[in-house]
């Protein structure tokens, strides 16, 4: 360890910036969570204060959970997110392995093509995607969303995992080949465990935009049976009256799974993010 | 068991020709060392023998069987890598037995073979550890153990000692030599270190720029190098090469004299001032500036004298090559027979 440089003013400055940034990020979330536990009068009377005996009210949660559909929305979100995540990680890791491990003619070109997907937002293709889904009779199915999100998540997953896989010792893979391991065993048993931090990182960065997405659920799966949480929460936002208690409670609940996943992955995540820096 | 035949092996990576036609026969039970400067294609050749890389042209035969296109696991070989390449998530015992369980060897048999190998390499106490809990030398022994349990007919080593410190390197070198005597298996060993090559090999293959410069027993290469490259590569300190008049008088383009074959006296064939002295106790290296002699390369003659001789920088000395110890080379760099 290099001893921390003593430059108190500079360090204080850095910390000030970090604290301000943290407050900026967490402020809105905190506001949502705080107000979800208040009565309507509490929310509008003193939006910035913590719930107290007078304003504490679980009416929002009662409304949300009382409305049976909400649990279904939650389930839909889970199915879509877990399905997409599994597909992105599996196919992303396999593509990354193939691109980094095997030399073949179209290797470079294929890598470039996949990298292109990072730069072009998938929403630009919404109309075409909707047409495709209609033609394939996939509108209002979980599969439609899973396919879209897999396409959306793959480019960056392949890119990041490919970088990490290039770092896995070539000799190790060759030792496996000499020991008679199949390419699949080498991939699953030797390489994947070694890039676990990168996989966790990709998992978190892939999952959050999928869970939070409003656009594609609204367009390709707005039906009652396939509605996701984020879309479902919108029913409480009316054109004339908005049930703020319910909206805030729904949003708070929607944060939970992401939080749980983050806690599960956080150790690996930090290792993944700092892997290049700490050697 | 374990003979190896290479014929006209070529390998190109894109436009770069790394191996330019290698022919070699290795008899069963032989210890052959590929030696050469780094980048000359030794590892590439070894990987082609192992089946990890495919040659661009030529044939590999092991035990007389054509191996082109045969996957590494079915060639009857085992390989030890410079970086050890142990499986980080498996214990020492599992590292050694993985290949056997892949082959479907019976559990009792696996246990017996792991025990034999670990006794041979003094690994018994380490069987339940993971590679991260081992020192460098222990890791390399595990890697060698992993090769042994497979009972291959051909062992391949790619610079197995390069990551070890000097003391450990000598110890492991002796261990590998013993292992070869005990197992009697064929071994092909790659190194850039000529001392390893000289001490381990039955036969040395000197490689340079993708071609085999010379094949021969260690002392044969020392005594009768085929060309300038082999002459300069084998032997330490490296041979003195002299051109100009001195060479012309011997009717050669270049002559070579090994440092240990130069006699130091007050007067000699070549005289000059000592510009640097290295005193190791057992022997002394003198670097002598000889202004009237056309020394190639460093411009100084190196000489090696047994014992601790008290010469100082600036002393004038005379150097004379021993009778019959002058190597002669023609304009193309090839040896001229004596
Ligand atoms: N996979 C590869 N792609 C391109 N060039 C390679 C590859 N492997 C080795 N080379 C080149 O081939 C030459 C010989 O390499 P190598 O056999 O590893 O040399 P050595 O083991 O003798 O040091 C080097 O110049 C190296 O850059
Ligand atoms: Mg090498």
Coordinates of C-alpha atoms and ligand atoms in Angstrom, one line a residue:
Chain A
X1 CA 0.0 0.0 0.0
X2 CA 1.2 3.5 -0.8
X3 CA 0.7 5.7 2.2
X4 CA -2.1 8.3 1.5
X5 CA -0.5 11.5 0.5
X6 CA -1.0 14.2 3.1
X7 CA -2.6 17.0 1.3
X8 CA -5.5 17.8 3.7
X9 CA -7.0 20.6 1.6
X10 CA -7.1 18.6 -1.6
X11 CA -8.5 15.5 0.1
X12 CA -11.2 17.6 1.8
X13 CA -12.1 19.0 -1.6
X14 CA -12.3 15.5 -3.1
X15 CA -14.5 14.4 -0.3
X16 CA -16.8 17.4 -0.6
X17 CA -17.3 16.7 -4.3
X18 CA -18.0 13.1 -3.6
X19 CA -20.5 13.9 -0.7
X20 CA -22.3 16.4 -2.9
X21 CA -22.5 13.9 -5.7
X22 CA -23.8 11.2 -3.4
X23 CA -26.4 13.5 -2.0
X24 CA -27.5 14.4 -5.6
X25 CA -27.9 10.7 -6.5
X26 CA -29.5 9.6 -3.3
X27 CA -31.7 12.6 -2.6
X28 CA -34.5 11.8 -5.0
X29 CA -34.5 8.1 -3.9
X30 CA -34.6 9.1 -0.3
X31 CA -37.5 11.5 -1.0
X32 CA -39.5 8.8 -2.7
X33 CA -38.9 6.3 0.1
X34 CA -39.6 8.8 2.8
X35 CA -42.8 10.1 1.3
X36 CA -44.1 6.6 0.5
X37 CA -44.7 6.2 4.3
X38 CA -46.7 9.4 4.6
X39 CA -50.3 10.4 4.2
X40 CA -51.4 12.5 1.3
X41 CA -51.6 15.5 3.5
X42 CA -48.1 14.7 4.9
X43 CA -46.6 14.5 1.4
X44 CA -48.0 17.8 0.3
X45 CA -47.7 19.6 3.6
X46 CA -44.1 18.9 4.3
X47 CA -42.5 16.9 1.5
X48 CA -39.0 17.3 2.8
X49 CA -39.6 16.1 6.4
X50 CA -39.4 12.5 7.7
X51 CA -42.7 10.8 8.5
X52 CA -43.8 11.5 12.1
X53 CA -46.7 10.3 14.2
X54 CA -49.1 12.7 12.5
X55 CA -48.1 12.0 8.9
X56 CA -47.1 8.3 9.1
X57 CA -49.5 6.3 6.9
X58 CA -49.2 3.0 5.0
X59 CA -52.1 3.8 2.7
X60 CA -49.9 3.8 -0.3
X61 CA -48.7 0.3 0.3
X62 CA -52.2 -0.9 1.1
X63 CA -53.5 0.5 -2.2
X64 CA -50.6 -1.0 -4.1
X65 CA -50.7 -4.5 -2.5
X66 CA -54.4 -4.5 -2.3
X67 CA -54.7 -4.1 -6.0
X68 CA -54.0 -7.8 -6.9
X69 CA -52.5 -6.9 -10.3
X70 CA -49.5 -5.3 -8.8
X71 CA -48.0 -8.6 -7.6
X72 CA -48.5 -9.9 -11.1
X73 CA -46.7 -6.9 -12.5
X74 CA -43.9 -7.6 -10.1
X75 CA -43.7 -11.2 -11.3
X76 CA -43.7 -10.1 -14.9
X77 CA -40.8 -7.7 -14.2
X78 CA -38.9 -10.5 -12.5
X79 CA -39.5 -13.0 -15.3
X80 CA -38.4 -10.5 -18.0
X81 CA -35.4 -9.2 -16.1
X82 CA -34.2 -12.6 -15.0
X83 CA -34.7 -14.1 -18.5
X84 CA -32.9 -11.3 -20.2
X85 CA -30.1 -11.3 -17.7
X86 CA -29.5 -15.0 -18.1
X87 CA -29.5 -14.7 -21.9
X88 CA -27.3 -11.7 -21.9
X89 CA -24.7 -13.2 -19.5
X90 CA -24.7 -16.7 -21.2
X91 CA -24.6 -15.6 -24.8
X92 CA -22.5 -12.6 -24.0
X93 CA -19.9 -14.6 -22.2
X94 CA -19.8 -17.3 -24.9
X95 CA -19.5 -14.8 -27.7
X96 CA -16.7 -13.0 -25.8
X97 CA -14.9 -16.3 -25.3
X98 CA -15.2 -17.1 -29.0
X99 CA -14.0 -13.7 -30.1
X100 CA -11.1 -13.6 -27.7
X101 CA -10.0 -17.2 -28.0
X102 CA -10.4 -18.3 -31.6
X103 CA -8.8 -16.9 -34.6
X104 CA -11.0 -16.9 -37.6
X105 CA -11.5 -14.8 -40.7
X106 CA -14.5 -12.7 -39.6
X107 CA -13.3 -12.2 -36.0
X108 CA -12.4 -8.5 -36.2
X109 CA -15.4 -7.7 -38.3
X110 CA -17.8 -9.5 -35.9
X111 CA -16.3 -7.7 -32.9
X112 CA -16.7 -4.4 -34.7
X113 CA -20.3 -5.2 -35.6
X114 CA -21.1 -6.0 -31.9
X115 CA -19.3 -2.9 -30.7
X116 CA -21.5 -0.9 -33.1
X117 CA -24.5 -2.0 -31.0
X118 CA -23.0 -0.1 -28.0
X119 CA -23.1 3.2 -29.9
X120 CA -26.5 2.9 -31.6
X121 CA -29.4 3.1 -29.2
X122 CA -31.8 0.3 -29.7
X123 CA -34.8 2.6 -29.4
X124 CA -34.1 4.0 -32.8
X125 CA -35.3 0.7 -34.1
X126 CA -38.5 0.7 -32.2
X127 CA -40.8 0.8 -35.2
X128 CA -39.0 -2.0 -37.0
X129 CA -38.9 -4.1 -33.8
X130 CA -42.6 -3.6 -33.2
X131 CA -43.3 -4.7 -36.8
X132 CA -41.2 -7.8 -36.3
X133 CA -42.9 -8.6 -33.1
X134 CA -46.3 -8.2 -34.7
X135 CA -45.2 -10.4 -37.6
X136 CA -43.9 -13.1 -35.2
X137 CA -47.1 -12.8 -33.1
X138 CA -45.0 -12.0 -30.0
X139 CA -46.8 -8.8 -29.0
X140 CA -47.8 -9.0 -25.4
X141 CA -45.5 -11.8 -24.5
X142 CA -42.7 -12.0 -22.0
X143 CA -40.5 -13.4 -24.8
X144 CA -40.8 -10.2 -26.8
X145 CA -39.3 -8.2 -24.0
X146 CA -36.7 -10.8 -23.3
X147 CA -35.5 -10.8 -26.9
X148 CA -35.4 -7.1 -27.1
X149 CA -33.4 -6.7 -23.8
X150 CA -31.1 -9.5 -24.8
X151 CA -30.3 -7.6 -28.0
X152 CA -29.9 -4.4 -26.0
X153 CA -27.6 -5.9 -23.4
X154 CA -25.4 -8.1 -25.5
X155 CA -23.0 -5.6 -27.2
X156 CA -21.7 -4.1 -24.0
X157 CA -21.6 -7.5 -22.3
X158 CA -19.5 -9.0 -25.1
X159 CA -17.2 -6.0 -25.1
X160 CA -16.6 -5.9 -21.3
X161 CA -16.3 -9.7 -20.9
X162 CA -14.1 -10.0 -23.9
X163 CA -11.6 -7.6 -22.4
X164 CA -11.5 -9.6 -19.2
X165 CA -11.3 -13.0 -21.0
X166 CA -8.3 -11.8 -22.9
X167 CA -6.6 -11.5 -19.5
X168 CA -7.1 -15.2 -18.7
X169 CA -3.9 -17.1 -19.0
X170 CA -3.6 -18.8 -22.4
X171 CA -1.5 -21.5 -20.8
X172 CA -4.3 -22.4 -18.4
X173 CA -6.7 -23.0 -21.3
X174 CA -4.1 -25.0 -23.1
X175 CA -3.4 -27.1 -20.0
X176 CA -7.1 -27.9 -20.0
X177 CA -7.0 -28.9 -23.6
X178 CA -4.0 -31.2 -23.0
X179 CA -5.9 -32.7 -20.0
X180 CA -8.8 -33.5 -22.4
X181 CA -11.3 -30.9 -21.3
X182 CA -13.8 -29.9 -23.9
X183 CA -14.1 -26.3 -25.0
X184 CA -17.3 -26.1 -23.1
X185 CA -15.7 -27.4 -19.9
X186 CA -12.8 -25.0 -20.4
X187 CA -15.3 -22.1 -20.8
X188 CA -17.6 -23.0 -17.9
X189 CA -15.1 -24.5 -15.4
X190 CA -11.9 -22.6 -16.0
X191 CA -12.6 -19.3 -17.7
X192 CA -16.0 -18.2 -16.3
X193 CA -15.0 -18.6 -12.6
X194 CA -11.9 -16.4 -13.3
X195 CA -14.0 -13.6 -14.8
X196 CA -16.7 -13.7 -12.2
X197 CA -16.2 -10.1 -11.1
X198 CA -16.7 -9.0 -14.6
X199 CA -19.8 -11.1 -14.9
X200 CA -21.2 -9.5 -11.8
X201 CA -20.4 -6.0 -13.1
X202 CA -22.1 -6.7 -16.4
X203 CA -25.1 -8.3 -14.6
X204 CA -25.8 -5.2 -12.5
X205 CA -25.3 -2.8 -15.4
X206 CA -27.5 -4.9 -17.6
X207 CA -30.2 -5.5 -15.1
X208 CA -31.0 -1.9 -13.9
X209 CA -32.0 -0.4 -17.2
X210 CA -34.1 -3.5 -18.0
X211 CA -36.0 -3.4 -14.7
X212 CA -36.5 0.4 -15.0
X213 CA -37.5 0.4 -18.6
X214 CA -40.9 2.0 -19.5
X215 CA -40.5 2.3 -23.2
X216 CA -40.6 -1.3 -24.6
X217 CA -43.2 -2.6 -22.1
X218 CA -45.4 0.2 -23.1
X219 CA -44.9 -0.5 -26.8
X220 CA -44.7 -4.3 -27.2
X221 CA -46.2 -5.7 -24.0
X222 CA -48.8 -3.2 -22.6
X223 CA -51.4 -6.0 -22.0
X224 CA -52.6 -6.6 -18.5
X225 CA -51.0 -10.1 -18.4
X226 CA -47.5 -8.9 -19.3
X227 CA -47.3 -5.5 -17.7
X228 CA -44.1 -4.8 -15.8
X229 CA -43.9 -2.9 -12.5
X230 CA -42.6 0.3 -13.9
X231 CA -45.5 0.3 -16.4
X232 CA -48.0 -0.9 -13.8
X233 CA -47.1 2.0 -11.5
X234 CA -48.3 4.4 -14.1
X235 CA -51.9 3.3 -13.5
X236 CA -51.8 5.5 -10.4
X237 CA -50.8 8.5 -12.4
X238 CA -54.0 9.8 -13.8
X239 CA -54.7 12.6 -16.2
X240 CA -56.6 14.5 -13.6
X241 CA -55.8 12.9 -10.2
X242 CA -52.7 11.1 -9.3
X243 CA -52.6 8.7 -6.3
X244 CA -49.2 9.8 -5.1
X245 CA -49.2 7.5 -2.1
X246 CA -49.6 4.6 -4.4
X247 CA -47.0 5.8 -6.9
X248 CA -44.4 6.4 -4.3
X249 CA -45.1 3.0 -2.6
X250 CA -44.9 1.2 -5.9
X251 CA -41.6 2.9 -6.8
X252 CA -40.2 2.0 -3.4
X253 CA -41.1 -1.6 -3.8
X254 CA -39.7 -1.6 -7.3
X255 CA -36.3 -0.6 -6.0
X256 CA -36.1 -3.5 -3.6
X257 CA -35.0 -6.3 -6.1
X258 CA -32.3 -4.2 -7.6
X259 CA -31.1 -3.4 -4.1
X260 CA -31.0 -7.1 -3.2
X261 CA -29.1 -8.0 -6.3
X262 CA -26.7 -5.2 -5.7
X263 CA -26.0 -6.4 -2.2
X264 CA -25.4 -9.9 -3.5
X265 CA -23.0 -8.8 -6.2
X266 CA -21.4 -5.8 -4.6
X267 CA -18.2 -7.5 -3.5
X268 CA -17.6 -8.9 -6.9
X269 CA -18.8 -5.7 -8.5
X270 CA -16.2 -3.6 -6.8
X271 CA -13.5 -6.1 -7.7
X272 CA -14.7 -6.0 -11.3
X273 CA -14.7 -2.2 -11.5
X274 CA -11.3 -1.8 -9.9
X275 CA -9.7 -4.9 -11.6
X276 CA -7.7 -2.8 -14.0
X277 CA -6.5 -0.3 -11.3
X278 CA -5.3 -2.7 -8.6
X279 CA -2.7 -5.1 -9.8
Chain B
X1 CA 7.6 -45.8 -26.6
X2 CA 7.6 -42.1 -27.3
X3 CA 9.6 -41.5 -30.4
X4 CA 9.0 -38.3 -32.3
X5 CA 9.5 -37.4 -35.9
X6 CA 9.0 -34.0 -37.4
X7 CA 9.3 -33.5 -41.1
X8 CA 9.3 -30.2 -43.0
X9 CA 7.3 -28.4 -40.3
X10 CA 6.4 -24.9 -41.3
X11 CA 4.3 -22.3 -39.5
X12 CA 3.2 -18.8 -40.5
X13 CA 1.2 -16.4 -38.5
X14 CA -0.3 -14.3 -41.3
X15 CA 2.5 -13.0 -43.4
X16 CA 5.2 -13.9 -40.8
X17 CA 7.0 -17.2 -41.3
X18 CA 7.9 -18.3 -37.8
X19 CA 9.1 -21.8 -38.6
X20 CA 10.8 -22.3 -42.0
X21 CA 11.0 -26.1 -42.4
X22 CA 12.0 -28.1 -39.3
X23 CA 13.1 -31.8 -39.6
X24 CA 13.9 -33.7 -36.5
X25 CA 13.9 -37.3 -35.2
X26 CA 13.8 -38.0 -31.5
X27 CA 14.4 -41.5 -30.4
X28 CA 12.3 -43.1 -27.6
X29 CA 13.7 -42.3 -24.2
X30 CA 15.8 -39.4 -25.4
X31 CA 16.1 -36.0 -23.7
X32 CA 16.1 -33.4 -26.4
X33 CA 16.4 -29.7 -25.7
X34 CA 15.4 -26.9 -28.1
X35 CA 17.5 -23.9 -27.4
X36 CA 17.7 -20.5 -29.1
X37 CA 17.2 -16.8 -28.4
X38 CA 13.7 -15.8 -27.5
X39 CA 11.4 -15.3 -30.5
X40 CA 13.1 -18.0 -32.6
X41 CA 10.1 -20.2 -32.7
X42 CA 10.8 -22.8 -30.0
X43 CA 7.5 -22.5 -28.2
X44 CA 5.6 -22.5 -31.5
X45 CA 7.3 -25.8 -32.5
X46 CA 6.5 -27.3 -29.1
X47 CA 2.9 -26.2 -29.3
X48 CA 2.7 -27.9 -32.8
X49 CA 4.1 -31.1 -31.3
X50 CA 1.5 -30.8 -28.6
X51 CA -1.3 -30.1 -31.0
X52 CA -2.2 -26.8 -29.5
X53 CA -1.3 -25.1 -32.8
X54 CA -1.7 -26.5 -36.2
X55 CA 1.4 -26.4 -38.5
X56 CA 1.0 -24.7 -41.8
X57 CA 2.8 -27.6 -43.5
X58 CA 4.6 -30.7 -42.6
X59 CA 4.0 -33.8 -40.6
X60 CA 4.2 -34.7 -36.9
X61 CA 4.6 -38.4 -35.9
X62 CA 4.6 -39.7 -32.4
X63 CA 5.4 -43.4 -32.1
X64 CA 5.2 -43.6 -35.8
X65 CA 1.6 -42.5 -35.9
X66 CA 0.7 -39.4 -38.0
X67 CA -0.6 -36.8 -35.5
X68 CA -1.8 -34.0 -37.9
X69 CA -5.2 -32.9 -36.7
X70 CA -5.2 -35.1 -33.6
X71 CA -6.4 -33.2 -30.5
X72 CA -3.7 -32.7 -27.8
X73 CA -5.4 -35.1 -25.3
X74 CA -5.1 -38.0 -27.7
X75 CA -1.4 -37.6 -28.6
X76 CA -0.1 -39.4 -25.5
X77 CA 1.8 -36.2 -24.4
X78 CA 1.9 -34.1 -21.3
X79 CA 3.1 -30.6 -21.1
X80 CA 4.6 -28.4 -18.4
X81 CA 4.2 -24.6 -18.9
X82 CA 6.5 -21.8 -17.8
X83 CA 3.5 -20.1 -16.0
X84 CA 2.7 -23.5 -14.3
X85 CA -1.0 -23.1 -15.5
X86 CA -2.4 -24.9 -12.5
X87 CA -6.2 -24.8 -12.2
X88 CA -6.7 -22.1 -9.5
X89 CA -9.9 -23.5 -8.1
X90 CA -8.7 -27.1 -7.7
X91 CA -6.6 -28.7 -5.0
X92 CA -3.2 -30.1 -5.8
X93 CA -4.6 -33.6 -5.9
X94 CA -7.4 -32.6 -8.2
X95 CA -5.0 -30.7 -10.4
X96 CA -3.1 -33.8 -10.9
X97 CA -6.0 -36.1 -11.4
X98 CA -8.3 -34.1 -13.6
X99 CA -6.9 -35.5 -16.9
X100 CA -7.3 -39.1 -15.6
X101 CA -10.9 -38.6 -14.5
X102 CA -11.5 -37.1 -17.9
X103 CA -10.1 -40.2 -19.5
X104 CA -12.4 -42.3 -17.3
X105 CA -9.6 -44.0 -15.3
X106 CA -10.9 -46.0 -12.3
X107 CA -10.8 -44.0 -9.0
X108 CA -8.5 -46.5 -7.2
X109 CA -6.1 -46.3 -10.1
X110 CA -6.1 -42.5 -10.1
X111 CA -5.4 -42.5 -6.3
X112 CA -2.4 -44.8 -6.8
X113 CA -0.9 -42.8 -9.6
X114 CA -1.3 -39.5 -7.8
X115 CA 0.3 -41.1 -4.7
X116 CA 3.2 -42.4 -6.7
X117 CA 3.8 -39.0 -8.4
X118 CA 3.5 -37.0 -5.2
X119 CA 5.9 -39.3 -3.5
X120 CA 8.4 -38.8 -6.3
X121 CA 8.1 -35.0 -6.2
X122 CA 7.7 -34.7 -2.4
X123 CA 4.2 -33.3 -2.7
X124 CA 2.4 -35.5 -0.2
X125 CA 1.9 -32.8 2.4
X126 CA 0.5 -30.4 -0.1
X127 CA -2.2 -32.5 -1.8
X128 CA -5.1 -30.7 -0.2
X129 CA -3.8 -27.2 -0.8
X130 CA -4.8 -24.9 -3.6
X131 CA -2.2 -23.4 -6.0
X132 CA -2.5 -20.0 -4.4
X133 CA -1.2 -21.5 -1.1
X134 CA 2.0 -22.8 -2.7
X135 CA 5.4 -21.3 -3.4
X136 CA 6.7 -21.0 -7.0
X137 CA 8.9 -24.1 -6.7
X138 CA 6.0 -26.1 -5.3
X139 CA 3.7 -25.0 -8.0
X140 CA 6.2 -26.0 -10.7
X141 CA 6.5 -29.5 -9.0
X142 CA 2.7 -29.8 -9.0
X143 CA 2.8 -28.9 -12.7
X144 CA 5.4 -31.6 -13.3
X145 CA 3.3 -34.0 -11.2
X146 CA 0.3 -33.3 -13.3
X147 CA 2.3 -34.4 -16.3
X148 CA 3.7 -37.5 -14.6
X149 CA 0.4 -39.0 -13.5
X150 CA -0.8 -39.2 -17.1
X151 CA 2.1 -41.6 -17.9
X152 CA 2.7 -40.0 -21.3
X153 CA 5.1 -41.4 -23.8
X154 CA 6.3 -37.9 -24.5
X155 CA 6.9 -35.0 -22.0
X156 CA 7.0 -31.5 -23.3
X157 CA 8.5 -28.7 -21.2
X158 CA 8.3 -25.0 -22.2
X159 CA 10.8 -23.1 -20.2
X160 CA 9.7 -24.7 -16.9
X161 CA 12.4 -23.1 -14.8
X162 CA 12.3 -19.5 -16.1
X163 CA 10.0 -18.2 -13.4
X164 CA 12.0 -19.7 -10.5
X165 CA 14.8 -17.9 -8.7
X166 CA 18.4 -19.0 -9.4
X167 CA 18.9 -21.4 -6.4
X168 CA 15.6 -23.2 -7.0
X169 CA 16.3 -23.4 -10.7
X170 CA 19.4 -25.5 -10.1
X171 CA 17.5 -27.7 -7.7
X172 CA 14.6 -28.3 -10.0
X173 CA 16.9 -28.8 -13.0
X174 CA 18.6 -31.7 -11.1
X175 CA 15.2 -33.1 -10.2
X176 CA 14.1 -33.1 -13.9
X177 CA 17.3 -34.9 -14.9
X178 CA 16.7 -37.5 -12.2
X179 CA 13.1 -37.8 -13.3
X180 CA 14.2 -38.6 -16.8
X181 CA 16.5 -41.3 -15.5
X182 CA 13.7 -42.8 -13.4
X183 CA 10.9 -42.7 -15.9
X184 CA 12.9 -43.3 -19.0
X185 CA 10.3 -41.4 -21.0
X186 CA 11.0 -39.2 -24.0
X187 CA 11.4 -35.5 -23.1
X188 CA 11.4 -32.5 -25.2
X189 CA 12.5 -29.4 -23.4
X190 CA 12.5 -25.8 -24.5
X191 CA 14.8 -23.2 -23.0
X192 CA 16.7 -20.0 -24.0
X193 CA 19.3 -20.8 -21.3
X194 CA 22.3 -22.7 -22.8
X195 CA 23.4 -23.9 -19.3
X196 CA 20.1 -25.8 -18.9
X197 CA 20.5 -27.1 -22.4
X198 CA 24.1 -28.3 -21.9
X199 CA 23.3 -29.9 -18.5
X200 CA 20.0 -31.7 -19.3
X201 CA 20.2 -32.7 -22.9
X202 CA 21.1 -36.0 -24.5
X203 CA 20.9 -33.9 -27.7
X204 CA 20.5 -30.2 -28.3
X205 CA 18.7 -28.6 -31.1
X206 CA 19.9 -25.1 -31.7
X207 CA 17.3 -22.9 -33.3
X208 CA 17.6 -19.4 -34.8
X209 CA 15.1 -17.4 -36.8
X210 CA 12.8 -20.4 -37.4
X211 CA 15.4 -22.8 -38.7
X212 CA 17.4 -25.5 -37.0
X213 CA 21.1 -24.4 -37.0
X214 CA 22.6 -27.6 -35.6
X215 CA 21.6 -30.8 -33.8
X216 CA 24.1 -32.7 -31.7
X217 CA 25.2 -33.9 -28.3
X218 CA 26.2 -31.0 -25.9
X219 CA 29.9 -31.4 -26.1
X220 CA 29.8 -32.0 -29.8
X221 CA 28.2 -28.6 -30.2
X222 CA 30.8 -27.1 -28.0
X223 CA 33.7 -28.7 -29.8
X224 CA 32.4 -28.6 -33.4
X225 CA 29.9 -25.8 -33.9
X226 CA 28.5 -25.8 -37.4
X227 CA 28.5 -22.1 -37.8
X228 CA 29.0 -18.7 -36.2
X229 CA 25.6 -18.6 -34.6
X230 CA 26.0 -22.0 -32.8
X231 CA 29.6 -21.1 -31.9
X232 CA 28.5 -17.8 -30.3
X233 CA 25.4 -19.3 -28.6
X234 CA 27.0 -22.3 -26.9
X235 CA 29.5 -21.6 -24.3
X236 CA 29.7 -18.9 -21.6
X237 CA 31.2 -16.4 -21.7
X238 CA 30.6 -16.2 -25.4
X239 CA 33.3 -17.0 -28.0
X240 CA 35.6 -14.2 -29.3
X241 CA 35.3 -13.6 -33.0
X242 CA 38.1 -12.0 -34.9
X243 CA 38.2 -10.9 -38.5
X244 CA 40.7 -9.0 -40.6
X245 CA 44.4 -10.0 -40.9
X246 CA 44.4 -12.5 -38.1
X247 CA 41.6 -14.4 -39.8
X248 CA 43.1 -14.1 -43.2
X249 CA 46.4 -15.6 -41.9
X250 CA 44.4 -18.6 -40.9
X251 CA 42.8 -18.6 -44.4
X252 CA 39.3 -17.9 -43.0
X253 CA 36.9 -14.9 -43.0
X254 CA 36.4 -15.1 -39.3
X255 CA 38.2 -17.1 -36.6
X256 CA 36.8 -17.8 -33.1
X257 CA 38.5 -18.5 -29.8
X258 CA 36.7 -19.4 -26.6
X259 CA 37.6 -17.3 -23.6
X260 CA 38.8 -20.4 -21.7
X261 CA 41.2 -21.2 -24.6
X262 CA 43.2 -18.0 -24.4
X263 CA 46.5 -18.2 -22.6
X264 CA 47.4 -15.1 -20.6
X265 CA 51.1 -14.1 -20.3
X266 CA 53.3 -11.1 -20.5
X267 CA 53.6 -11.4 -24.2
X268 CA 51.4 -13.2 -26.7
X269 CA 49.9 -13.3 -30.2
X270 CA 47.7 -10.3 -29.3
X271 CA 48.6 -7.7 -26.7
X272 CA 46.5 -5.1 -25.0
X273 CA 45.4 -3.5 -21.8
X274 CA 42.9 -5.0 -19.3
X275 CA 39.8 -2.8 -19.5
X276 CA 37.7 -4.7 -17.0
X277 CA 38.2 -7.7 -14.7
X278 CA 35.5 -9.8 -13.1
X279 CA 36.8 -12.0 -10.2
X280 CA 34.5 -14.8 -9.2
X281 CA 37.0 -16.6 -7.0
X282 CA 36.9 -19.9 -8.9
X283 CA 37.7 -18.1 -12.1
X284 CA 38.5 -14.7 -13.4
X285 CA 37.2 -13.0 -16.6
X286 CA 39.5 -10.4 -18.2
X287 CA 38.2 -8.0 -20.9
X288 CA 41.2 -6.9 -22.9
X289 CA 41.4 -4.0 -25.3
X290 CA 43.5 -5.1 -28.3
X291 CA 43.7 -2.1 -30.6
X292 CA 45.6 -3.9 -33.4
X293 CA 43.2 -6.8 -33.7
X294 CA 39.8 -6.7 -35.5
X295 CA 37.6 -8.2 -32.8
X296 CA 34.0 -8.4 -33.9
X297 CA 31.1 -7.4 -31.7
X298 CA 32.3 -5.9 -28.4
X299 CA 35.7 -4.9 -29.7
X300 CA 37.4 -6.6 -26.7
X301 CA 38.8 -10.0 -26.2
X302 CA 37.3 -11.9 -23.3
X303 CA 39.5 -14.5 -21.5
X304 CA 38.7 -16.8 -18.7
X305 CA 41.4 -18.0 -16.3
X306 CA 41.0 -20.5 -13.6
X307 CA 41.5 -19.2 -10.1
X308 CA 41.8 -15.8 -8.7
X309 CA 44.5 -14.0 -10.6
X310 CA 45.4 -10.5 -9.6
X311 CA 45.2 -8.4 -12.7
X312 CA 44.2 -4.7 -12.5
X313 CA 42.5 -2.5 -15.0
X314 CA 45.2 -1.0 -17.2
X315 CA 47.7 -3.9 -16.9
X316 CA 49.2 -4.9 -20.2
X317 CA 48.7 -8.6 -21.1
X318 CA 49.4 -10.9 -24.0
X319 CA 46.9 -13.4 -25.2
X320 CA 47.6 -16.5 -27.2
X321 CA 45.1 -19.1 -28.4
X322 CA 45.8 -22.7 -27.3
X323 CA 47.1 -25.0 -30.0
X324 CA 44.3 -26.5 -32.1
X325 CA 41.5 -24.5 -30.3
X326 CA 41.0 -21.9 -33.0
X327 CA 37.7 -22.2 -34.9
X328 CA 37.6 -21.1 -38.5
X329 CA 34.6 -19.8 -40.4
X330 CA 34.1 -19.0 -44.1
X331 CA 32.5 -15.8 -45.5
X332 CA 29.0 -17.4 -45.2
X333 CA 29.6 -18.0 -41.5
X334 CA 29.9 -21.8 -41.8
X335 CA 32.7 -23.7 -40.1
X336 CA 35.7 -24.8 -42.1
X337 CA 36.7 -28.3 -41.2
X338 CA 40.1 -28.4 -39.5
Ligands
LIG1 N1 -0.3 -16.6 -32.0 C1 0.7 -15.9 -32.6 N2 0.3 -14.9 -33.5 C2 1.3 -14.2 -34.1 N3 2.6 -14.3 -33.9 C3 3.0 -15.3 -33.0 C4 2.1 -16.1 -32.3 N4 2.7 -16.9 -31.5 C5 4.0 -16.6 -31.7 N5 4.2 -15.6 -32.6 C6 5.5 -15.1 -33.1 O1 6.3 -16.2 -33.5 C7 7.6 -16.0 -33.1 C8 8.1 -17.1 -32.3 O2 7.5 -17.2 -31.1 P1 7.8 -18.3 -30.0 O3 7.7 -19.6 -30.6 O4 7.0 -18.0 -28.8 O5 9.3 -18.0 -29.7 P2 10.2 -18.6 -28.5 O6 9.4 -19.5 -27.7 O7 11.4 -19.2 -29.2 O8 10.6 -17.4 -27.7 C9 7.7 -14.7 -32.3 O9 8.2 -13.7 -33.2 C10 6.2 -14.4 -32.0 O10 6.0 -13.0 -32.0
LIG2 MG1 8.8 -19.4 -25.7

